[in-house]
PDB file of C-alpha atoms and ligand atoms in Angstrom:
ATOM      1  CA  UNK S   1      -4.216 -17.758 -22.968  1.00  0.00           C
ATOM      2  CA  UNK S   2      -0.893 -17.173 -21.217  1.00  0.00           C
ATOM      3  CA  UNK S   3      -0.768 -15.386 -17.852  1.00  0.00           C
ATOM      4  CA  UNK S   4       1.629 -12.642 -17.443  1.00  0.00           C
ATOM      5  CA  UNK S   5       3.701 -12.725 -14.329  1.00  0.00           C
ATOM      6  CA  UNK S   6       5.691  -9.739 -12.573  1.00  0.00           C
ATOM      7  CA  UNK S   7       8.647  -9.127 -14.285  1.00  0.00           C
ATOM      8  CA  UNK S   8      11.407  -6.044 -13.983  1.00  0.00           C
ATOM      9  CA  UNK S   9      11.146  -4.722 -17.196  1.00  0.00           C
ATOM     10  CA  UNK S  10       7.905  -4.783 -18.319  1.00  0.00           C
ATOM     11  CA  UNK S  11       6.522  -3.326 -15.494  1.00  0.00           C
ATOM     12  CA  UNK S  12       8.347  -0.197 -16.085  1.00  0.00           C
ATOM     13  CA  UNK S  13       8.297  -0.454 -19.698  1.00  0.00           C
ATOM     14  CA  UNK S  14       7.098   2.850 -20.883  1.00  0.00           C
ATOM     15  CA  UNK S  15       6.907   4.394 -17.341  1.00  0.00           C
ATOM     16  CA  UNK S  16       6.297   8.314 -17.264  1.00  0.00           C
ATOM     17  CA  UNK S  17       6.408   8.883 -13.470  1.00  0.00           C
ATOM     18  CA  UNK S  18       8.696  11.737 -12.351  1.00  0.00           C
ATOM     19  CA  UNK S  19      10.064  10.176  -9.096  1.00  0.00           C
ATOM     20  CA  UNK S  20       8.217   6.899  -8.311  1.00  0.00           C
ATOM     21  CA  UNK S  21      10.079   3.735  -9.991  1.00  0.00           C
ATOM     22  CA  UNK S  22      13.383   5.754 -10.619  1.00  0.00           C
ATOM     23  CA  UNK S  23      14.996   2.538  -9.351  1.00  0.00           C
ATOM     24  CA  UNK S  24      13.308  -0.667  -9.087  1.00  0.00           C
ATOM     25  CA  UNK S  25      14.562  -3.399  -6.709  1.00  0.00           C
ATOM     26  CA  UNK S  26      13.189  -6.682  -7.742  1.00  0.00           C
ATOM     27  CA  UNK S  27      12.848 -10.176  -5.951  1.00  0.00           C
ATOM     28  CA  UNK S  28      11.112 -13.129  -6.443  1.00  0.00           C
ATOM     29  CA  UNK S  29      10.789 -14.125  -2.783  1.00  0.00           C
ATOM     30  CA  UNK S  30      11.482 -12.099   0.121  1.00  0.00           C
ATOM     31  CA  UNK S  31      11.138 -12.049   4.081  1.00  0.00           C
ATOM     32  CA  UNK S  32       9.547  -7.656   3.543  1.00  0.00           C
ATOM     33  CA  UNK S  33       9.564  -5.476   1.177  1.00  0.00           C
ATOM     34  CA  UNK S  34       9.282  -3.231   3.946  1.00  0.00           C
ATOM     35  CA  UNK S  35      12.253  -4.607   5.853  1.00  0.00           C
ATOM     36  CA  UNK S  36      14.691  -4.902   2.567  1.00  0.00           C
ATOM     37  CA  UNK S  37      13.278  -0.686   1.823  1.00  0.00           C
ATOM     38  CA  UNK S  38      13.767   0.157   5.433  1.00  0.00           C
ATOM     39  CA  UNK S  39      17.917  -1.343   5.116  1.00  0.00           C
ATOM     40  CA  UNK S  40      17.998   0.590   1.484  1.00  0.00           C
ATOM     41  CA  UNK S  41      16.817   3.967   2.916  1.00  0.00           C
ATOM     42  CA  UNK S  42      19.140   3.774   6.005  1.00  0.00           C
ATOM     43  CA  UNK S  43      21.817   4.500   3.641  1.00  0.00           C
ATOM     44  CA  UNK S  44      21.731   6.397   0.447  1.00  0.00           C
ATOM     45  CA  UNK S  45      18.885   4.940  -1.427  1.00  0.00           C
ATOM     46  CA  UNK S  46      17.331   7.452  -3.565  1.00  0.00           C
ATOM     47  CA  UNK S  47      13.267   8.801  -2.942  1.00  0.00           C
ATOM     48  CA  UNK S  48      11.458   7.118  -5.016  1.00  0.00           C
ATOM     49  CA  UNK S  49      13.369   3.717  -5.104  1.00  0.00           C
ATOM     50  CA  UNK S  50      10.868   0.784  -4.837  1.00  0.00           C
ATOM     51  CA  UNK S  51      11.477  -2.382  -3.772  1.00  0.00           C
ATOM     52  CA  UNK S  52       9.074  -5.411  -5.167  1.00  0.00           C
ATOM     53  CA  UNK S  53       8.957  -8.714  -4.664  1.00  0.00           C
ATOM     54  CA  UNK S  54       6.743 -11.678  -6.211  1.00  0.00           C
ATOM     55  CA  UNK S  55       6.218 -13.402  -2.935  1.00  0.00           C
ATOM     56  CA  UNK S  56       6.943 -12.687   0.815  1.00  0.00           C
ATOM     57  CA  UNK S  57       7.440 -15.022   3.685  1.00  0.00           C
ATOM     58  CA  UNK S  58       7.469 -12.693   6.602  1.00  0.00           C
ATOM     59  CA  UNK S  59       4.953  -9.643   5.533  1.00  0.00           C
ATOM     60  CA  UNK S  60       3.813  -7.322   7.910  1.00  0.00           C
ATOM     61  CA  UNK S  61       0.503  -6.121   8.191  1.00  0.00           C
ATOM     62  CA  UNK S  62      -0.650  -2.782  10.533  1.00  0.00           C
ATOM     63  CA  UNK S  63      -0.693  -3.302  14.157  1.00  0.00           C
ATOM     64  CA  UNK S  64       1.836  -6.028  14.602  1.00  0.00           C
ATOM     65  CA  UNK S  65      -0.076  -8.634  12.303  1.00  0.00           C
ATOM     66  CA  UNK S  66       1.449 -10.693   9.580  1.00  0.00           C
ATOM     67  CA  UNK S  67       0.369  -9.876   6.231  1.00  0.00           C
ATOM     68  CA  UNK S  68      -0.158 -12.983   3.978  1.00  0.00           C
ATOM     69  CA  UNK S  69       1.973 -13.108   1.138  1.00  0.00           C
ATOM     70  CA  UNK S  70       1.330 -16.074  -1.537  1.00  0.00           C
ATOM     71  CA  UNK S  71       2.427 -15.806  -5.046  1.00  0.00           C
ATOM     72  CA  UNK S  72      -0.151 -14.242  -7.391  1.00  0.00           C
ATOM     73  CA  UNK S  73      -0.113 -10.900  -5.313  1.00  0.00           C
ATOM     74  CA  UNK S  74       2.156  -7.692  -5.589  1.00  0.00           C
ATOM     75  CA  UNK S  75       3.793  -6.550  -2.856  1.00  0.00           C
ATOM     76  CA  UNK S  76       5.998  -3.084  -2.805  1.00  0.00           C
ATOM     77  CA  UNK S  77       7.324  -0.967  -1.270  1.00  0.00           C
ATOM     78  CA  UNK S  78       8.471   2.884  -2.017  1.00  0.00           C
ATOM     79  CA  UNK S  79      11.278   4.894  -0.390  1.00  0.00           C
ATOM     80  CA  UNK S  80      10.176   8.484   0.400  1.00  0.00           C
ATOM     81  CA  UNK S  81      12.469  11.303   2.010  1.00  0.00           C
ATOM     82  CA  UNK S  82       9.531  13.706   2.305  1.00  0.00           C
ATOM     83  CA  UNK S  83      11.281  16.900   3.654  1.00  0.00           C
ATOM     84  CA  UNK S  84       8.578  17.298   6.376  1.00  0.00           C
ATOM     85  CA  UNK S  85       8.326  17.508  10.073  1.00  0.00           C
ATOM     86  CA  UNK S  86       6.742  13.782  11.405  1.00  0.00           C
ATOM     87  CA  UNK S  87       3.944  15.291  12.405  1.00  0.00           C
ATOM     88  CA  UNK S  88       2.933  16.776   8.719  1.00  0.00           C
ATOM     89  CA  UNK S  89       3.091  13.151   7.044  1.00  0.00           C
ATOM     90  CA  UNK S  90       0.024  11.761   8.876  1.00  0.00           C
ATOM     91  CA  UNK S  91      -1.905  12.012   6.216  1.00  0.00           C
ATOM     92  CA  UNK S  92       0.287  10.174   3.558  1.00  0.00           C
ATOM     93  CA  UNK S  93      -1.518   6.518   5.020  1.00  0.00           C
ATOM     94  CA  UNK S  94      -4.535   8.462   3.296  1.00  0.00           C
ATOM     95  CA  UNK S  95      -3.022   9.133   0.093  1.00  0.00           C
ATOM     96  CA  UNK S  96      -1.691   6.144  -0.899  1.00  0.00           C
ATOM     97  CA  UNK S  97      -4.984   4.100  -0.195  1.00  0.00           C
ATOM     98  CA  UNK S  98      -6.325   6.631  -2.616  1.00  0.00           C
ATOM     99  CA  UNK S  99      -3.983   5.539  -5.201  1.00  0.00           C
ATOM    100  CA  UNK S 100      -4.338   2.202  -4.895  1.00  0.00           C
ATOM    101  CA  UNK S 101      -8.261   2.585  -5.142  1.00  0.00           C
ATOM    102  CA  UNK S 102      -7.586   4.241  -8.268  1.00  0.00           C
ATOM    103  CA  UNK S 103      -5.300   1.363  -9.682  1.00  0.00           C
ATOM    104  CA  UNK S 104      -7.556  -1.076  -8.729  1.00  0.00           C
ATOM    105  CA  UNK S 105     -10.612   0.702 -10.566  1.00  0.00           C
ATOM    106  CA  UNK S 106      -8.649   1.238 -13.515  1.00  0.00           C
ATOM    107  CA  UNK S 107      -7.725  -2.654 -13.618  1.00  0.00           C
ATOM    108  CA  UNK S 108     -11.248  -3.541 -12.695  1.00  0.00           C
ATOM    109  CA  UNK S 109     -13.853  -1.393 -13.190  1.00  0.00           C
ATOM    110  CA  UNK S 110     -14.952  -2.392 -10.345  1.00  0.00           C
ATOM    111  CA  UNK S 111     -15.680   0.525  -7.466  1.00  0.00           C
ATOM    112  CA  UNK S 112     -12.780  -0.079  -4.991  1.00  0.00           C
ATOM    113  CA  UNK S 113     -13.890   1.709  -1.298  1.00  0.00           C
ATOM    114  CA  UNK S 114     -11.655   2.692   1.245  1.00  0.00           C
ATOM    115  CA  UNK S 115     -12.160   2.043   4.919  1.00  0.00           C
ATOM    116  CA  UNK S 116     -10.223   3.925   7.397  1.00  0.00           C
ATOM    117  CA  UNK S 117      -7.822   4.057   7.771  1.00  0.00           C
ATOM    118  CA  UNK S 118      -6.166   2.491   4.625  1.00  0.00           C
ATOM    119  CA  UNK S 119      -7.919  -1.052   3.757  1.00  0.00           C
ATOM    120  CA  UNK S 120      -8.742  -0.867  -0.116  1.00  0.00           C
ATOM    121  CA  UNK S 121     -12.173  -3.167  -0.100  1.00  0.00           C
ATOM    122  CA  UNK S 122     -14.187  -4.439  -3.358  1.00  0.00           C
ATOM    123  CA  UNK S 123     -18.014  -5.393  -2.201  1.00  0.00           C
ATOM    124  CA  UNK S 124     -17.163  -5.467   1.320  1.00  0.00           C
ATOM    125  CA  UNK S 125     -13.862  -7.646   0.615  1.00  0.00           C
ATOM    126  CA  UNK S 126     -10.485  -6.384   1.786  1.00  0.00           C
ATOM    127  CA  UNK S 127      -8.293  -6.605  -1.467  1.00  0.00           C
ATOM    128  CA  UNK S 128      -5.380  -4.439  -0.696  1.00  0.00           C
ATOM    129  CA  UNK S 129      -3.795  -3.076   2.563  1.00  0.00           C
ATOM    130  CA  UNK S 130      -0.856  -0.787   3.253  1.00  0.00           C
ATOM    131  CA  UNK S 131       1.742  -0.088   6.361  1.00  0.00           C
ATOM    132  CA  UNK S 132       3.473   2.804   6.279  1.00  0.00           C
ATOM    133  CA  UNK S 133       6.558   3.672   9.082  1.00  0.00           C
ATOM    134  CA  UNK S 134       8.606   6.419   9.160  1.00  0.00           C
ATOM    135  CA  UNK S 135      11.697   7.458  10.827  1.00  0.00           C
ATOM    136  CA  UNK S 136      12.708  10.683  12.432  1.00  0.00           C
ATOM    137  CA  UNK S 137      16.107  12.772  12.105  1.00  0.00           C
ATOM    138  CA  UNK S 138      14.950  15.740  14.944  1.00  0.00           C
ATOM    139  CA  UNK S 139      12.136  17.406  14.495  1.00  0.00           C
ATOM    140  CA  UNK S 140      12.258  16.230  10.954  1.00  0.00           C
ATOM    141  CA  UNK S 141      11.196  12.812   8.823  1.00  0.00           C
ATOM    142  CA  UNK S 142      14.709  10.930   7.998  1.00  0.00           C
ATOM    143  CA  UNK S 143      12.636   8.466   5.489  1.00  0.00           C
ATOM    144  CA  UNK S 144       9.417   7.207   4.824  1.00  0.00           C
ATOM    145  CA  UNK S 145       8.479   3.604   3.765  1.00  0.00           C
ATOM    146  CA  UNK S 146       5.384   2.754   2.009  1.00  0.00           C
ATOM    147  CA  UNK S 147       4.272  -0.574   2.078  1.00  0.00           C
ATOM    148  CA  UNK S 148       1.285  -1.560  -0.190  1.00  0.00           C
ATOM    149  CA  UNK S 149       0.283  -5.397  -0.522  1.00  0.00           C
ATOM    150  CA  UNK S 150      -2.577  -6.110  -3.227  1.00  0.00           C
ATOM    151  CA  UNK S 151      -4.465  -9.667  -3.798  1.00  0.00           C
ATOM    152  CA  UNK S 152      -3.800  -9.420  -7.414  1.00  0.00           C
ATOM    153  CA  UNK S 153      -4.287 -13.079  -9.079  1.00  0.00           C
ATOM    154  CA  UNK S 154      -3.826 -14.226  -5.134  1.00  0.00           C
ATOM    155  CA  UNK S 155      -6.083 -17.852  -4.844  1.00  0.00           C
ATOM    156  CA  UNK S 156      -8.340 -16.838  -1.791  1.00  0.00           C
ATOM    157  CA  UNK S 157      -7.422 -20.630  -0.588  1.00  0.00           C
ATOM    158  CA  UNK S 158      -3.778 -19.759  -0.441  1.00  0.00           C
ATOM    159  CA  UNK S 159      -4.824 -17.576   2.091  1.00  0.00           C
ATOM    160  CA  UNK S 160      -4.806 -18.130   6.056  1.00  0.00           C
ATOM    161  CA  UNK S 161      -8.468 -19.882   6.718  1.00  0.00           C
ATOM    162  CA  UNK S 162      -9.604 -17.038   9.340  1.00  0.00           C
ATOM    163  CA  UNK S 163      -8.902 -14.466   5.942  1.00  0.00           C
ATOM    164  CA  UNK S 164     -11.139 -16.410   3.535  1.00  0.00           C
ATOM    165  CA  UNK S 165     -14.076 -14.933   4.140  1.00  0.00           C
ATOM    166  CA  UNK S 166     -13.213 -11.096   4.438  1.00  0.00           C
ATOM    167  CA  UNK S 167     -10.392 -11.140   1.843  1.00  0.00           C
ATOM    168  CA  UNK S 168     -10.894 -11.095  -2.124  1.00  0.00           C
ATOM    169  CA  UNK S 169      -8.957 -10.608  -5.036  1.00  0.00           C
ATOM    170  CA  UNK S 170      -9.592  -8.759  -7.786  1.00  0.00           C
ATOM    171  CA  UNK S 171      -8.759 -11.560 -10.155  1.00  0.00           C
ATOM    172  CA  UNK S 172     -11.939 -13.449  -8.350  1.00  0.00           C
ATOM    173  CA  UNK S 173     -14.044 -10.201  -8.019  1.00  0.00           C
ATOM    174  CA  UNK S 174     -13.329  -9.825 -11.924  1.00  0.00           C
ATOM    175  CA  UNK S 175     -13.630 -13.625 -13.085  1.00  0.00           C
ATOM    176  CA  UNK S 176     -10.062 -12.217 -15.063  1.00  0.00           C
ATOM    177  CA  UNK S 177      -6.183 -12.757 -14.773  1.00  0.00           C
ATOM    178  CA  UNK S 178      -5.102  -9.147 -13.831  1.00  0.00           C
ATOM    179  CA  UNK S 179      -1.836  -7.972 -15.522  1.00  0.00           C
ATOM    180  CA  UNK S 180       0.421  -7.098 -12.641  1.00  0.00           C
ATOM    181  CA  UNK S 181       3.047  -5.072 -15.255  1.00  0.00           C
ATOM    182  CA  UNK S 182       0.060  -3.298 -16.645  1.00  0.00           C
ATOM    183  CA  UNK S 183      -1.033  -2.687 -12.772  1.00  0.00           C
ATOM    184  CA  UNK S 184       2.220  -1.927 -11.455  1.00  0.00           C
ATOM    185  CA  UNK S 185       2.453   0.779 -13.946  1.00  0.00           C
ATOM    186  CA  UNK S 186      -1.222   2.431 -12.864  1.00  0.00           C
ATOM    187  CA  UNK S 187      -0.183   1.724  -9.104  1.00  0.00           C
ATOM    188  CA  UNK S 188       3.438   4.102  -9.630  1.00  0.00           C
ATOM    189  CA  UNK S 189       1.651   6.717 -12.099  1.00  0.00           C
ATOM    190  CA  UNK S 190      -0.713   7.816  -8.991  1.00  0.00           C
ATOM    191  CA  UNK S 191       1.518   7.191  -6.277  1.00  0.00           C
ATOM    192  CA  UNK S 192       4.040   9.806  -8.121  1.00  0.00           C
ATOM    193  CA  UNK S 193       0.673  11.743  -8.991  1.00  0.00           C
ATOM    194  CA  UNK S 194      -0.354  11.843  -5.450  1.00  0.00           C
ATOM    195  CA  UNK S 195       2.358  12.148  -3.629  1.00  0.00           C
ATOM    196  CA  UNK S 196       3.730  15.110  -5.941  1.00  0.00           C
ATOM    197  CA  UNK S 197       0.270  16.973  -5.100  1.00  0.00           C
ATOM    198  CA  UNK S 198       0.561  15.927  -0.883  1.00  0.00           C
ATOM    199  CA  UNK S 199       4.105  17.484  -1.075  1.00  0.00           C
ATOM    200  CA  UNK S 200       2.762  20.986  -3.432  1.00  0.00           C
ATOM    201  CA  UNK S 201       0.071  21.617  -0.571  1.00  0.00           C
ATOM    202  CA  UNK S 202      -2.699  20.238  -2.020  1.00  0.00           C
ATOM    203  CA  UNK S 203      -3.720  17.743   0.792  1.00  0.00           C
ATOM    204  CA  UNK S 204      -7.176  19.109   1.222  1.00  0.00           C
ATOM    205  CA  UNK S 205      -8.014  18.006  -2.310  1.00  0.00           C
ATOM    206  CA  UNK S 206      -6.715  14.285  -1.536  1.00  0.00           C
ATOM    207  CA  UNK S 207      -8.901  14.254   1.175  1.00  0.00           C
ATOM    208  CA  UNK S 208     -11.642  15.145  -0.198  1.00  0.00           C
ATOM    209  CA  UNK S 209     -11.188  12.499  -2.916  1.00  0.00           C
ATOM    210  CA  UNK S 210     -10.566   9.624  -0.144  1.00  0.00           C
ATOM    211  CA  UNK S 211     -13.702  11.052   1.560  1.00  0.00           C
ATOM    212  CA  UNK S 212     -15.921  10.618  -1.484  1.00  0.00           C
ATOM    213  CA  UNK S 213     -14.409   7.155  -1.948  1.00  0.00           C
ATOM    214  CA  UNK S 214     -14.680   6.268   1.399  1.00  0.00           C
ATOM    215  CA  UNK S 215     -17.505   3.690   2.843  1.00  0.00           C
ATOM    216  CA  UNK S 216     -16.536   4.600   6.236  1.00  0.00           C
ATOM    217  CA  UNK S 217     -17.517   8.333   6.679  1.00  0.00           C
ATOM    218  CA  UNK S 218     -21.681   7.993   6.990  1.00  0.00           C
ATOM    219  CA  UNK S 219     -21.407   5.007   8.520  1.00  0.00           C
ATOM    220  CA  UNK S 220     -21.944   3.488  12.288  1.00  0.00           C
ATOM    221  CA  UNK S 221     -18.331   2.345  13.234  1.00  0.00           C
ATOM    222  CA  UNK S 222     -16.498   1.001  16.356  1.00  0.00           C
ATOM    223  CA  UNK S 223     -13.042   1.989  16.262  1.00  0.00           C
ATOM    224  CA  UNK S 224     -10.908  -0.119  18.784  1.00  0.00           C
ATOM    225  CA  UNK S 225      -7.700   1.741  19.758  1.00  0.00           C
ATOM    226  CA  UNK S 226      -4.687   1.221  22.508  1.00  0.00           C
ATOM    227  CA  UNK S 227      -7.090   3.012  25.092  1.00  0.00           C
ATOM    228  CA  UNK S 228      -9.953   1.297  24.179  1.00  0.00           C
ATOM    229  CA  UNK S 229     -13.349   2.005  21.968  1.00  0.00           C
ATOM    230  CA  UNK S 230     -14.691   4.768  20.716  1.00  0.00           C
ATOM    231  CA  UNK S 231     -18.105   4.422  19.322  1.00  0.00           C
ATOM    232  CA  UNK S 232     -20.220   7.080  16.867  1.00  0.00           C
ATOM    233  CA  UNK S 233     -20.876   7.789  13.045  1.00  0.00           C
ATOM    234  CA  UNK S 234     -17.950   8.655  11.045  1.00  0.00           C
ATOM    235  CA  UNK S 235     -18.603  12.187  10.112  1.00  0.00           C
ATOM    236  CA  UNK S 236     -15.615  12.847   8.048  1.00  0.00           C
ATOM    237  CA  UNK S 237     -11.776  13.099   8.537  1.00  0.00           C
ATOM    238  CA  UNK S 238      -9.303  16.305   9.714  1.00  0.00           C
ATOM    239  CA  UNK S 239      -6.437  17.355   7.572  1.00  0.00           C
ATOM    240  CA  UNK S 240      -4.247  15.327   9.615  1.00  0.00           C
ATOM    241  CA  UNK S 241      -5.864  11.813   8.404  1.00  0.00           C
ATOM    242  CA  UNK S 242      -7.892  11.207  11.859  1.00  0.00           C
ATOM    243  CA  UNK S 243     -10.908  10.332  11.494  1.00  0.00           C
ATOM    244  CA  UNK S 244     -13.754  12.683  13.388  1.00  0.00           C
ATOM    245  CA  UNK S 245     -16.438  10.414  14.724  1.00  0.00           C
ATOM    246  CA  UNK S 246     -20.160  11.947  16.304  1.00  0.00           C
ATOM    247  CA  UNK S 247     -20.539  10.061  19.527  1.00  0.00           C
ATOM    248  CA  UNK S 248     -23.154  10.114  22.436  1.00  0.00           C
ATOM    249  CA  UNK S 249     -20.953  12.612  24.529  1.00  0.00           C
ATOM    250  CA  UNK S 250     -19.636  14.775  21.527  1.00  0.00           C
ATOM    251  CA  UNK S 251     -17.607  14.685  19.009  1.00  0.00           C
ATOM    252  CA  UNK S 252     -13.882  12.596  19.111  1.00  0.00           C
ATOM    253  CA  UNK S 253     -11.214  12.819  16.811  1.00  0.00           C
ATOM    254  CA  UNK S 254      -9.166   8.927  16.520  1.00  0.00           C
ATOM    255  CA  UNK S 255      -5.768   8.800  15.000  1.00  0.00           C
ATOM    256  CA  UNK S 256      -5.391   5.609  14.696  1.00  0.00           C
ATOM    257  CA  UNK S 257      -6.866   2.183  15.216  1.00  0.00           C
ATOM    258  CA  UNK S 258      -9.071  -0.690  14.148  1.00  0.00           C
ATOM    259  CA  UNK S 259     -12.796   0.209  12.545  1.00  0.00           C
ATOM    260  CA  UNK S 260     -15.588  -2.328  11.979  1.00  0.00           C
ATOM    261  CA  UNK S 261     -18.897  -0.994  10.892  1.00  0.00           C
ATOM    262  CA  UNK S 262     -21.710  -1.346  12.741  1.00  0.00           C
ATOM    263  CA  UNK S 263     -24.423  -0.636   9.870  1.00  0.00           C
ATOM    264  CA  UNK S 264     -25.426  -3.853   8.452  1.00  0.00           C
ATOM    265  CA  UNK S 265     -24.755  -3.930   4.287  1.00  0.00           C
TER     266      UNK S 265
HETATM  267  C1  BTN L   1      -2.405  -4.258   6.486  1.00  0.00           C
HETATM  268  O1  BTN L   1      -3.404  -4.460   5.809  1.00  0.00           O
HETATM  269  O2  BTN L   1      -2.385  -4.536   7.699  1.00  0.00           O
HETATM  270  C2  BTN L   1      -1.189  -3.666   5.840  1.00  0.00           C
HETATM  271  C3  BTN L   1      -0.533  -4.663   4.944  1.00  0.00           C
HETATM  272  C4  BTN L   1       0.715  -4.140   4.261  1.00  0.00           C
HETATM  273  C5  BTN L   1       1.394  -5.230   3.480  1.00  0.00           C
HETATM  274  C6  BTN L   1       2.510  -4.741   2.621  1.00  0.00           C
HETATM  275  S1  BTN L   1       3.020  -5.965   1.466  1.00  0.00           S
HETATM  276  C7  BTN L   1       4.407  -5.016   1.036  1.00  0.00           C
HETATM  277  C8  BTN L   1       4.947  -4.461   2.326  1.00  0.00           C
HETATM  278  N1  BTN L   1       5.798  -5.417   2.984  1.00  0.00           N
HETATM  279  C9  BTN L   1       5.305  -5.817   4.160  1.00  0.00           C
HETATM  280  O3  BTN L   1       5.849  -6.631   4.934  1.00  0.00           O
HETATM  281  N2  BTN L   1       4.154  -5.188   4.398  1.00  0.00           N
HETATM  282  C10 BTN L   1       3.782  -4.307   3.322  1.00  0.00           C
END
């Protein structure tokens, strides 16, 4: 049987989403999504403009890293102009990974967990990660880029040797060639799903939802941040995104940083 590849057209053949994929801006190869977005959005691009590219050679991950990029993976990114102070878009990290998850279960059938902040893991296997910047105009946020990377068909030996072991993809979680039009399509219908709810108030709900998808909260976790660790169980997250941990001295709220579990699977 022939394997699909990306393409333009049929990945937004029959597409129903309100603002999401109102302009596609396709590449084969690319240095970032994220970079070539961030350049669109400084000028006029419209919200909901999303750039995708078949293969990147400069991806960034979270935290400074570099995000692995072969062929066989989708990597986007989406142009938001959220009309929001900074400070109310925290959670948006949040929502997305809760879109993804739901992509990837649709594709899969496979449960797809999220771990805090915004990893998308399949049996303990990171197969999807997102980066999301933003830029200020005063008090307000200018634009918003949302950068999602997903190991689609991605050969786990394409990958960097330190990643073989904690990455997967779902096309070798599945044992089957994963449609990336079809997926494309479920990835934009509940990112415009989402975000239309995040931006009509109904955050609480989205939480909830990445709560009971979530296999950090109930769970022994380290959280390394720029001041150092915070140890405790992960007891749930505030409306903000953070996630509210139960340590020896009380309870801590992190906003950011990187969380290993400490409960053995
Ligand atoms: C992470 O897991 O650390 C986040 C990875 C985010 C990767 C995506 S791929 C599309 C977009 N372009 C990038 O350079 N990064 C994001």
């Amino acid at each position: 049987m022939t394997e699909t590849t990306l393409d333009k057209d049929s990945c937004t053949r029959g597409l129903t989403t309100r603002l999401i994929g109102s302009v596609i801006n396709f590449h084969d190869e690319v240095t970032s999504t994220n970079d070539v977005a961030r350049e669109m959005a400084k000028g006029d691009a419209r919200e909901g403009t999303v750039v995708m590219a078949r293969s990147q050679t400069g991806g960034m991950g979270r935290l400074g890293r570099p995000f692995s990029s072969p062929v066989g993976g989708l990597y986007l990114s989406v142009i938001l102009r959220p009309n929001m102070a900074l400070g109310e878009i925290s959670p948006l990290p949040l929502v997305v990974g809760l879109s993804v998850s739901k992509a990837i279960q649709c594709n899969t059938f496979k449960e797809a967990s999220l771990k805090w902040p915004n990893d998308v893991q399949i049996e303990g296997k990171k197969v999807a990660g997102i980066l999301v910047t933003s830029s200020a105009k005063g008090e307000k946020a200018d634009h918003v880029i949302v950068g999602i990377g997903i190991n689609l068909n991605t050969k786990i030996k394409d990958l960097p040797e330190d990643l073989q072991n904690i990455a997967g993809s779902l096309k070798e979680v599945t044992g089957n060639h994963i449609d990336p039009n079809e997926f494309t399509r479920d990835l934009l219908y509940f990112l415009d799903l989402h975000y239309s709810m995040f931006m009509e108030g109904q955050g609480e709900s989205l939480m909830d939802q990445w709560v009971s998808r979530s296999s950090t909260i109930g769970t022994d976790v380290e959280v390394t941040t720029s001041n150092g660790y915070v140890r405790g169980k992960a007891i749930g997250i505030d409306q903000t995104g953070a996630l509210v941990l139960q340590t020896k001295s009380g309870m801590a709220r992190v906003d950011s940083g990187d969380c290993t579990s400490l409960t053995s699977s």
